Amino acid sequence: MLELRGVSKVYGRAAGGRVEALVDLSFEVKPTELAVLVGPVGAGKSTLLRLITGEERPTRGAVLVDGTEVSALGARGLARLRRNLGILAQDGRLLADRTALGNLTVVLRALGAGRNEARERALAALVEVGLGPARNALPHELAAGERRRVLLARALATRPRLLLADEPTAMLDPGMSATVTTLLRSLALRGTTCLIATQAPECARALEGRVLRLEAGRLRPEGDPV
Ligand code: ADP
């Protein structure tokens, strides 16, 4: 489903110098697997997710989704790839003038769902993240953690084959973190491949997935304790 082959990413700094954000990474995530990318701030987790969505290109190596090299895709190919991905990014944004429900239906409609189907799937996703009662709230009427959950619901509503989530439990209280963690685990059980990035070891443990430990852009051998 997802494969990295010898992937490195080097950023040039405006002030001069360069940062090796990722160094020669190779790993595979199999269909329906839940993989957890754990590492401290600056380890390269967000960079890695951006290589998978095609927002960035690797300096060396290849990222393959379903056997297709992401950096070889043109604009159309990238759009098609992203339609199959559920993305919860760190800097994910909601449309300010649409309700929680509206933010989901607009995406589903754009993907071809009819009006009723879009509404049903959007509502079901909001209920799954515990936001059914807040469906008619505008983003500014929601707390930061609630907005994160709307973003997660938006990623889920599209029923992606591969879900990429960057810090899915950030800004959530312990009870809600547990709800989201359980939700992600059940998604994987129902067949969605998941790659979840987190700096929180307790989140990684709770997800009970396969742990990929990233430190300073390098992958630690598997089997090391979190
Ligand atoms: P994480 O998500 O694990 O916190 P990041 O992928 O955001 O890590 O960052 C990894 C490293 O790459 C850090 O040293 C960061 O400063 C650097 N970095 C990330 N994005 C950029 C960028 N656009 N330009 C320059 N350096 C970057």
PDB file of C-alpha atoms and ligand atoms in Angstrom:
ATOM      1  CA  MET A   1       0.000   0.000   0.000  1.00  0.00           C
ATOM      2  CA  LEU A   2       2.774   2.400   1.008  1.00  0.00           C
ATOM      3  CA  GLU A   3       6.465   1.936   0.434  1.00  0.00           C
ATOM      4  CA  LEU A   4       9.495   4.143   0.994  1.00  0.00           C
ATOM      5  CA  ARG A   5      12.719   3.208  -0.731  1.00  0.00           C
ATOM      6  CA  GLY A   6      15.872   4.953   0.420  1.00  0.00           C
ATOM      7  CA  VAL A   7      14.092   8.264   0.975  1.00  0.00           C
ATOM      8  CA  SER A   8      16.065  11.328   2.021  1.00  0.00           C
ATOM      9  CA  LYS A   9      14.887  14.913   2.277  1.00  0.00           C
ATOM     10  CA  VAL A  10      17.245  17.853   2.528  1.00  0.00           C
ATOM     11  CA  TYR A  11      15.960  21.389   3.109  1.00  0.00           C
ATOM     12  CA  GLY A  12      18.036  24.449   2.304  1.00  0.00           C
ATOM     13  CA  ARG A  13      17.783  27.154   4.941  1.00  0.00           C
ATOM     14  CA  ALA A  14      17.130  30.746   3.883  1.00  0.00           C
ATOM     15  CA  ALA A  15      19.902  31.808   6.255  1.00  0.00           C
ATOM     16  CA  GLY A  16      22.237  29.287   4.575  1.00  0.00           C
ATOM     17  CA  GLY A  17      23.127  25.727   5.488  1.00  0.00           C
ATOM     18  CA  ARG A  18      20.945  22.670   5.057  1.00  0.00           C
ATOM     19  CA  VAL A  19      18.834  20.391   7.181  1.00  0.00           C
ATOM     20  CA  GLU A  20      18.689  16.674   6.585  1.00  0.00           C
ATOM     21  CA  ALA A  21      15.083  16.179   7.653  1.00  0.00           C
ATOM     22  CA  LEU A  22      14.954  12.512   6.556  1.00  0.00           C
ATOM     23  CA  VAL A  23      17.905  10.194   6.002  1.00  0.00           C
ATOM     24  CA  ASP A  24      17.696   7.066   3.830  1.00  0.00           C
ATOM     25  CA  LEU A  25      14.326   5.763   5.054  1.00  0.00           C
ATOM     26  CA  SER A  26      12.997   2.465   3.812  1.00  0.00           C
ATOM     27  CA  PHE A  27       9.869   0.800   5.099  1.00  0.00           C
ATOM     28  CA  GLU A  28       6.549  -0.580   3.975  1.00  0.00           C
ATOM     29  CA  VAL A  29       3.013  -0.303   5.330  1.00  0.00           C
ATOM     30  CA  LYS A  30       0.860  -3.218   4.207  1.00  0.00           C
ATOM     31  CA  PRO A  31      -2.856  -2.953   3.390  1.00  0.00           C
ATOM     32  CA  THR A  32      -5.032  -2.663   6.535  1.00  0.00           C
ATOM     33  CA  GLU A  33      -1.953  -2.227   8.720  1.00  0.00           C
ATOM     34  CA  LEU A  34      -1.902   0.478  11.390  1.00  0.00           C
ATOM     35  CA  ALA A  35       1.580   1.961  11.610  1.00  0.00           C
ATOM     36  CA  VAL A  36       2.528   4.574  14.183  1.00  0.00           C
ATOM     37  CA  LEU A  37       5.363   6.945  13.439  1.00  0.00           C
ATOM     38  CA  VAL A  38       6.708   8.053  16.802  1.00  0.00           C
ATOM     39  CA  GLY A  39       9.331  10.698  17.382  1.00  0.00           C
ATOM     40  CA  PRO A  40      10.009  14.017  19.082  1.00  0.00           C
ATOM     41  CA  VAL A  41       9.357  17.430  17.525  1.00  0.00           C
ATOM     42  CA  GLY A  42      11.712  17.933  14.598  1.00  0.00           C
ATOM     43  CA  ALA A  43      12.197  14.199  13.962  1.00  0.00           C
ATOM     44  CA  GLY A  44      10.796  14.558  10.438  1.00  0.00           C
ATOM     45  CA  LYS A  45       7.273  13.167  10.866  1.00  0.00           C
ATOM     46  CA  SER A  46       5.405  15.974   9.096  1.00  0.00           C
ATOM     47  CA  THR A  47       7.990  16.026   6.321  1.00  0.00           C
ATOM     48  CA  LEU A  48       7.449  12.318   5.764  1.00  0.00           C
ATOM     49  CA  LEU A  49       3.665  12.766   5.556  1.00  0.00           C
ATOM     50  CA  ARG A  50       4.096  15.622   3.060  1.00  0.00           C
ATOM     51  CA  LEU A  51       6.206  13.360   0.842  1.00  0.00           C
ATOM     52  CA  ILE A  52       3.377  10.830   0.791  1.00  0.00           C
ATOM     53  CA  THR A  53       0.738  13.419  -0.148  1.00  0.00           C
ATOM     54  CA  GLY A  54       3.044  14.832  -2.821  1.00  0.00           C
ATOM     55  CA  GLU A  55       3.265  18.290  -1.211  1.00  0.00           C
ATOM     56  CA  GLU A  56       7.031  17.808  -1.148  1.00  0.00           C
ATOM     57  CA  ARG A  57       9.423  15.736  -3.213  1.00  0.00           C
ATOM     58  CA  PRO A  58      12.136  13.533  -1.799  1.00  0.00           C
ATOM     59  CA  THR A  59      15.705  14.679  -2.439  1.00  0.00           C
ATOM     60  CA  ARG A  60      16.627  11.026  -3.005  1.00  0.00           C
ATOM     61  CA  GLY A  61      14.694   7.777  -3.145  1.00  0.00           C
ATOM     62  CA  ALA A  62      11.087   6.969  -3.958  1.00  0.00           C
ATOM     63  CA  VAL A  63       7.717   7.057  -2.201  1.00  0.00           C
ATOM     64  CA  LEU A  64       5.216   4.605  -3.647  1.00  0.00           C
ATOM     65  CA  VAL A  65       1.492   4.523  -2.943  1.00  0.00           C
ATOM     66  CA  ASP A  66      -0.180   1.436  -4.400  1.00  0.00           C
ATOM     67  CA  GLY A  67       2.940   0.889  -6.462  1.00  0.00           C
ATOM     68  CA  THR A  68       2.876   4.354  -8.056  1.00  0.00           C
ATOM     69  CA  GLU A  69       5.762   6.708  -7.460  1.00  0.00           C
ATOM     70  CA  VAL A  70       4.257   9.885  -6.005  1.00  0.00           C
ATOM     71  CA  SER A  71       6.934  12.265  -7.304  1.00  0.00           C
ATOM     72  CA  ALA A  72       6.352  11.006 -10.863  1.00  0.00           C
ATOM     73  CA  LEU A  73       2.698  12.131 -10.811  1.00  0.00           C
ATOM     74  CA  GLY A  74       1.485  15.245 -12.580  1.00  0.00           C
ATOM     75  CA  ALA A  75      -1.249  17.534 -11.288  1.00  0.00           C
ATOM     76  CA  ARG A  76      -4.045  15.167 -12.340  1.00  0.00           C
ATOM     77  CA  GLY A  77      -2.374  12.107 -10.932  1.00  0.00           C
ATOM     78  CA  LEU A  78      -1.767  13.901  -7.648  1.00  0.00           C
ATOM     79  CA  ALA A  79      -5.409  14.979  -7.453  1.00  0.00           C
ATOM     80  CA  ARG A  80      -6.446  11.353  -8.011  1.00  0.00           C
ATOM     81  CA  LEU A  81      -4.016  10.149  -5.347  1.00  0.00           C
ATOM     82  CA  ARG A  82      -5.326  12.661  -2.820  1.00  0.00           C
ATOM     83  CA  ARG A  83      -8.914  11.594  -3.438  1.00  0.00           C
ATOM     84  CA  ASN A  84      -7.907   8.184  -2.088  1.00  0.00           C
ATOM     85  CA  LEU A  85      -6.116   9.586   0.927  1.00  0.00           C
ATOM     86  CA  GLY A  86      -7.630  10.775   4.181  1.00  0.00           C
ATOM     87  CA  ILE A  87      -5.381  13.516   5.455  1.00  0.00           C
ATOM     88  CA  LEU A  88      -5.391  15.009   8.935  1.00  0.00           C
ATOM     89  CA  ALA A  89      -2.592  17.561   8.712  1.00  0.00           C
ATOM     90  CA  GLN A  90      -1.138  19.643  11.552  1.00  0.00           C
ATOM     91  CA  ASP A  91      -2.214  22.829   9.813  1.00  0.00           C
ATOM     92  CA  GLY A  92      -5.539  21.512   8.475  1.00  0.00           C
ATOM     93  CA  ARG A  93      -8.069  24.273   7.897  1.00  0.00           C
ATOM     94  CA  LEU A  94     -11.852  24.442   7.931  1.00  0.00           C
ATOM     95  CA  LEU A  95     -13.986  26.767   5.847  1.00  0.00           C
ATOM     96  CA  ALA A  96     -14.850  29.562   8.291  1.00  0.00           C
ATOM     97  CA  ASP A  97     -18.286  30.301   6.826  1.00  0.00           C
ATOM     98  CA  ARG A  98     -19.573  26.712   6.859  1.00  0.00           C
ATOM     99  CA  THR A  99     -20.842  24.623   9.720  1.00  0.00           C
ATOM    100  CA  ALA A 100     -19.065  21.489  10.874  1.00  0.00           C
ATOM    101  CA  LEU A 101     -21.497  19.469   8.762  1.00  0.00           C
ATOM    102  CA  GLY A 102     -21.116  21.822   5.797  1.00  0.00           C
ATOM    103  CA  ASN A 103     -17.346  21.468   5.915  1.00  0.00           C
ATOM    104  CA  LEU A 104     -17.729  17.735   5.394  1.00  0.00           C
ATOM    105  CA  THR A 105     -20.540  17.766   2.843  1.00  0.00           C
ATOM    106  CA  VAL A 106     -18.706  20.218   0.584  1.00  0.00           C
ATOM    107  CA  VAL A 107     -15.798  17.780   0.296  1.00  0.00           C
ATOM    108  CA  LEU A 108     -18.053  14.769  -0.248  1.00  0.00           C
ATOM    109  CA  ARG A 109     -20.077  16.607  -2.896  1.00  0.00           C
ATOM    110  CA  ALA A 110     -16.847  17.542  -4.673  1.00  0.00           C
ATOM    111  CA  LEU A 111     -15.949  13.850  -4.688  1.00  0.00           C
ATOM    112  CA  GLY A 112     -19.233  13.041  -6.408  1.00  0.00           C
ATOM    113  CA  ALA A 113     -21.613  12.092  -3.577  1.00  0.00           C
ATOM    114  CA  GLY A 114     -25.248  13.084  -3.996  1.00  0.00           C
ATOM    115  CA  ARG A 115     -26.781  15.594  -1.596  1.00  0.00           C
ATOM    116  CA  ASN A 116     -28.448  13.053   0.700  1.00  0.00           C
ATOM    117  CA  GLU A 117     -25.552  10.639   0.685  1.00  0.00           C
ATOM    118  CA  ALA A 118     -23.102  13.451   1.462  1.00  0.00           C
ATOM    119  CA  ARG A 119     -25.246  14.575   4.375  1.00  0.00           C
ATOM    120  CA  GLU A 120     -25.628  11.061   5.768  1.00  0.00           C
ATOM    121  CA  ARG A 121     -21.944  10.224   5.546  1.00  0.00           C
ATOM    122  CA  ALA A 122     -20.932  13.603   6.964  1.00  0.00           C
ATOM    123  CA  LEU A 123     -23.254  13.227   9.919  1.00  0.00           C
ATOM    124  CA  ALA A 124     -22.104   9.658  10.584  1.00  0.00           C
ATOM    125  CA  ALA A 125     -18.469  10.800  10.624  1.00  0.00           C
ATOM    126  CA  LEU A 126     -19.247  13.663  13.010  1.00  0.00           C
ATOM    127  CA  VAL A 127     -21.105  11.276  15.323  1.00  0.00           C
ATOM    128  CA  GLU A 128     -18.084   8.935  15.273  1.00  0.00           C
ATOM    129  CA  VAL A 129     -15.820  11.693  16.604  1.00  0.00           C
ATOM    130  CA  GLY A 130     -18.433  12.696  19.195  1.00  0.00           C
ATOM    131  CA  LEU A 131     -19.553  15.878  17.445  1.00  0.00           C
ATOM    132  CA  GLY A 132     -23.090  14.987  16.365  1.00  0.00           C
ATOM    133  CA  PRO A 133     -24.581  17.664  18.646  1.00  0.00           C
ATOM    134  CA  ALA A 134     -22.170  20.306  17.275  1.00  0.00           C
ATOM    135  CA  ARG A 135     -22.948  19.648  13.618  1.00  0.00           C
ATOM    136  CA  ASN A 136     -24.449  23.071  13.029  1.00  0.00           C
ATOM    137  CA  ALA A 137     -21.696  25.038  14.761  1.00  0.00           C
ATOM    138  CA  LEU A 138     -19.375  27.290  12.787  1.00  0.00           C
ATOM    139  CA  PRO A 139     -15.633  26.677  13.248  1.00  0.00           C
ATOM    140  CA  HIS A 140     -15.135  29.783  15.416  1.00  0.00           C
ATOM    141  CA  GLU A 141     -17.855  28.524  17.776  1.00  0.00           C
ATOM    142  CA  LEU A 142     -15.876  25.354  18.438  1.00  0.00           C
ATOM    143  CA  ALA A 143     -12.925  24.771  20.769  1.00  0.00           C
ATOM    144  CA  ALA A 144      -9.552  23.974  19.201  1.00  0.00           C
ATOM    145  CA  GLY A 145      -9.874  20.280  20.086  1.00  0.00           C
ATOM    146  CA  GLU A 146     -13.349  20.179  18.532  1.00  0.00           C
ATOM    147  CA  ARG A 147     -12.036  21.731  15.320  1.00  0.00           C
ATOM    148  CA  ARG A 148      -9.335  19.028  15.220  1.00  0.00           C
ATOM    149  CA  ARG A 149     -12.088  16.439  15.524  1.00  0.00           C
ATOM    150  CA  VAL A 150     -14.036  18.007  12.655  1.00  0.00           C
ATOM    151  CA  LEU A 151     -10.863  17.757  10.567  1.00  0.00           C
ATOM    152  CA  LEU A 152     -10.539  14.109  11.540  1.00  0.00           C
ATOM    153  CA  ALA A 153     -14.201  13.489  10.686  1.00  0.00           C
ATOM    154  CA  ARG A 154     -13.603  15.133   7.304  1.00  0.00           C
ATOM    155  CA  ALA A 155     -10.692  12.766   6.669  1.00  0.00           C
ATOM    156  CA  LEU A 156     -12.843   9.774   7.690  1.00  0.00           C
ATOM    157  CA  ALA A 157     -15.979  10.764   5.798  1.00  0.00           C
ATOM    158  CA  THR A 158     -14.271  10.216   2.452  1.00  0.00           C
ATOM    159  CA  ARG A 159     -13.673   6.558   3.431  1.00  0.00           C
ATOM    160  CA  PRO A 160     -10.026   6.691   2.420  1.00  0.00           C
ATOM    161  CA  ARG A 161      -7.965   3.611   1.622  1.00  0.00           C
ATOM    162  CA  LEU A 162      -5.024   5.200   3.390  1.00  0.00           C
ATOM    163  CA  LEU A 163      -5.407   7.559   6.336  1.00  0.00           C
ATOM    164  CA  LEU A 164      -2.505   9.843   7.207  1.00  0.00           C
ATOM    165  CA  ALA A 165      -2.860  11.628  10.528  1.00  0.00           C
ATOM    166  CA  ASP A 166      -0.428  14.059  12.111  1.00  0.00           C
ATOM    167  CA  GLU A 167      -0.862  14.242  15.904  1.00  0.00           C
ATOM    168  CA  PRO A 168      -4.521  13.112  15.931  1.00  0.00           C
ATOM    169  CA  THR A 169      -4.768  13.504  19.721  1.00  0.00           C
ATOM    170  CA  ALA A 170      -3.133  16.936  19.966  1.00  0.00           C
ATOM    171  CA  MET A 171      -5.296  19.422  21.882  1.00  0.00           C
ATOM    172  CA  LEU A 172      -7.674  16.733  23.123  1.00  0.00           C
ATOM    173  CA  ASP A 173      -8.360  15.943  26.773  1.00  0.00           C
ATOM    174  CA  PRO A 174      -7.542  12.389  27.944  1.00  0.00           C
ATOM    175  CA  GLY A 175     -11.117  11.130  27.519  1.00  0.00           C
ATOM    176  CA  MET A 176     -11.389  12.447  23.976  1.00  0.00           C
ATOM    177  CA  SER A 177      -7.883  11.184  23.142  1.00  0.00           C
ATOM    178  CA  ALA A 178      -9.038   7.721  24.133  1.00  0.00           C
ATOM    179  CA  THR A 179     -12.159   8.070  21.934  1.00  0.00           C
ATOM    180  CA  VAL A 180     -10.078   9.098  18.926  1.00  0.00           C
ATOM    181  CA  THR A 181      -7.523   6.352  19.549  1.00  0.00           C
ATOM    182  CA  THR A 182     -10.272   3.720  19.717  1.00  0.00           C
ATOM    183  CA  LEU A 183     -11.789   5.131  16.544  1.00  0.00           C
ATOM    184  CA  LEU A 184      -8.482   4.876  14.668  1.00  0.00           C
ATOM    185  CA  ARG A 185      -7.989   1.318  15.828  1.00  0.00           C
ATOM    186  CA  SER A 186     -11.462   0.321  14.703  1.00  0.00           C
ATOM    187  CA  LEU A 187     -10.833   1.951  11.327  1.00  0.00           C
ATOM    188  CA  ALA A 188      -7.781  -0.225  10.832  1.00  0.00           C
ATOM    189  CA  LEU A 189      -9.783  -3.290  11.846  1.00  0.00           C
ATOM    190  CA  ARG A 190     -12.399  -2.358   9.231  1.00  0.00           C
ATOM    191  CA  GLY A 191      -9.700  -2.284   6.540  1.00  0.00           C
ATOM    192  CA  THR A 192      -8.344   1.262   6.324  1.00  0.00           C
ATOM    193  CA  THR A 193      -4.572   1.395   6.196  1.00  0.00           C
ATOM    194  CA  CYS A 194      -3.361   4.002   8.693  1.00  0.00           C
ATOM    195  CA  LEU A 195      -0.123   5.870   9.209  1.00  0.00           C
ATOM    196  CA  ILE A 196      -0.335   7.964  12.358  1.00  0.00           C
ATOM    197  CA  ALA A 197       2.410  10.373  13.406  1.00  0.00           C
ATOM    198  CA  THR A 198       2.724  11.351  17.041  1.00  0.00           C
ATOM    199  CA  GLN A 199       5.276  12.633  19.514  1.00  0.00           C
ATOM    200  CA  ALA A 200       3.255  11.187  22.397  1.00  0.00           C
ATOM    201  CA  PRO A 201       4.494   7.716  23.405  1.00  0.00           C
ATOM    202  CA  GLU A 202       1.232   7.084  25.290  1.00  0.00           C
ATOM    203  CA  CYS A 203      -0.740   7.716  22.092  1.00  0.00           C
ATOM    204  CA  ALA A 204       1.553   5.311  20.226  1.00  0.00           C
ATOM    205  CA  ARG A 205       1.061   2.627  22.866  1.00  0.00           C
ATOM    206  CA  ALA A 206      -2.702   3.117  22.968  1.00  0.00           C
ATOM    207  CA  LEU A 207      -2.950   2.688  19.187  1.00  0.00           C
ATOM    208  CA  GLU A 208      -1.397  -0.767  19.536  1.00  0.00           C
ATOM    209  CA  GLY A 209      -0.023  -0.495  16.018  1.00  0.00           C
ATOM    210  CA  ARG A 210       3.328  -1.300  14.534  1.00  0.00           C
ATOM    211  CA  VAL A 211       5.765   1.310  15.809  1.00  0.00           C
ATOM    212  CA  LEU A 212       8.162   3.080  13.466  1.00  0.00           C
ATOM    213  CA  ARG A 213      10.466   5.144  15.627  1.00  0.00           C
ATOM    214  CA  LEU A 214      11.919   8.243  13.995  1.00  0.00           C
ATOM    215  CA  GLU A 215      14.777  10.224  15.516  1.00  0.00           C
ATOM    216  CA  ALA A 216      16.549  13.084  13.755  1.00  0.00           C
ATOM    217  CA  GLY A 217      15.275  11.832  10.413  1.00  0.00           C
ATOM    218  CA  ARG A 218      16.442   8.261  10.940  1.00  0.00           C
ATOM    219  CA  LEU A 219      14.380   5.176  11.582  1.00  0.00           C
ATOM    220  CA  ARG A 220      15.382   3.176  14.661  1.00  0.00           C
ATOM    221  CA  PRO A 221      15.425  -0.613  14.315  1.00  0.00           C
ATOM    222  CA  GLU A 222      11.972  -2.072  14.886  1.00  0.00           C
ATOM    223  CA  GLY A 223      11.366  -3.797  18.183  1.00  0.00           C
ATOM    224  CA  ASP A 224      12.966  -1.057  20.292  1.00  0.00           C
ATOM    225  CA  PRO A 225      10.634  -0.031  23.117  1.00  0.00           C
ATOM    226  CA  VAL A 226       8.601   3.180  22.675  1.00  0.00           C
TER     227      VAL A 226
HETATM  228  P1  ADP B   1       8.190  16.791  13.075  1.00  0.00           P
HETATM  229  O1  ADP B   1       6.918  16.755  12.279  1.00  0.00           O
HETATM  230  O2  ADP B   1       8.639  15.437  13.509  1.00  0.00           O
HETATM  231  O3  ADP B   1       8.146  17.762  14.206  1.00  0.00           O
HETATM  232  P2  ADP B   1       9.307  18.148  10.761  1.00  0.00           P
HETATM  233  O4  ADP B   1       9.126  17.238   9.606  1.00  0.00           O
HETATM  234  O5  ADP B   1       8.351  19.276  10.915  1.00  0.00           O
HETATM  235  O6  ADP B   1       9.376  17.278  12.105  1.00  0.00           O
HETATM  236  O7  ADP B   1      10.773  18.769  10.714  1.00  0.00           O
HETATM  237  C1  ADP B   1      11.968  17.998  10.523  1.00  0.00           C
HETATM  238  C2  ADP B   1      13.154  18.927  10.321  1.00  0.00           C
HETATM  239  O8  ADP B   1      13.058  19.582   9.064  1.00  0.00           O
HETATM  240  C3  ADP B   1      13.271  20.032  11.368  1.00  0.00           C
HETATM  241  O9  ADP B   1      14.648  20.279  11.602  1.00  0.00           O
HETATM  242  C4  ADP B   1      12.636  21.219  10.668  1.00  0.00           C
HETATM  243  O10 ADP B   1      13.150  22.423  11.146  1.00  0.00           O
HETATM  244  C5  ADP B   1      13.020  20.987   9.217  1.00  0.00           C
HETATM  245  N1  ADP B   1      12.018  21.519   8.269  1.00  0.00           N
HETATM  246  C6  ADP B   1      10.745  21.099   8.127  1.00  0.00           C
HETATM  247  N2  ADP B   1      10.105  21.764   7.142  1.00  0.00           N
HETATM  248  C7  ADP B   1      11.032  22.632   6.641  1.00  0.00           C
HETATM  249  C8  ADP B   1      11.012  23.603   5.583  1.00  0.00           C
HETATM  250  N3  ADP B   1       9.917  23.804   4.823  1.00  0.00           N
HETATM  251  N4  ADP B   1      12.144  24.307   5.341  1.00  0.00           N
HETATM  252  C9  ADP B   1      13.257  24.092   6.072  1.00  0.00           C
HETATM  253  N5  ADP B   1      13.346  23.203   7.071  1.00  0.00           N
HETATM  254  C10 ADP B   1      12.252  22.471   7.358  1.00  0.00           C
END
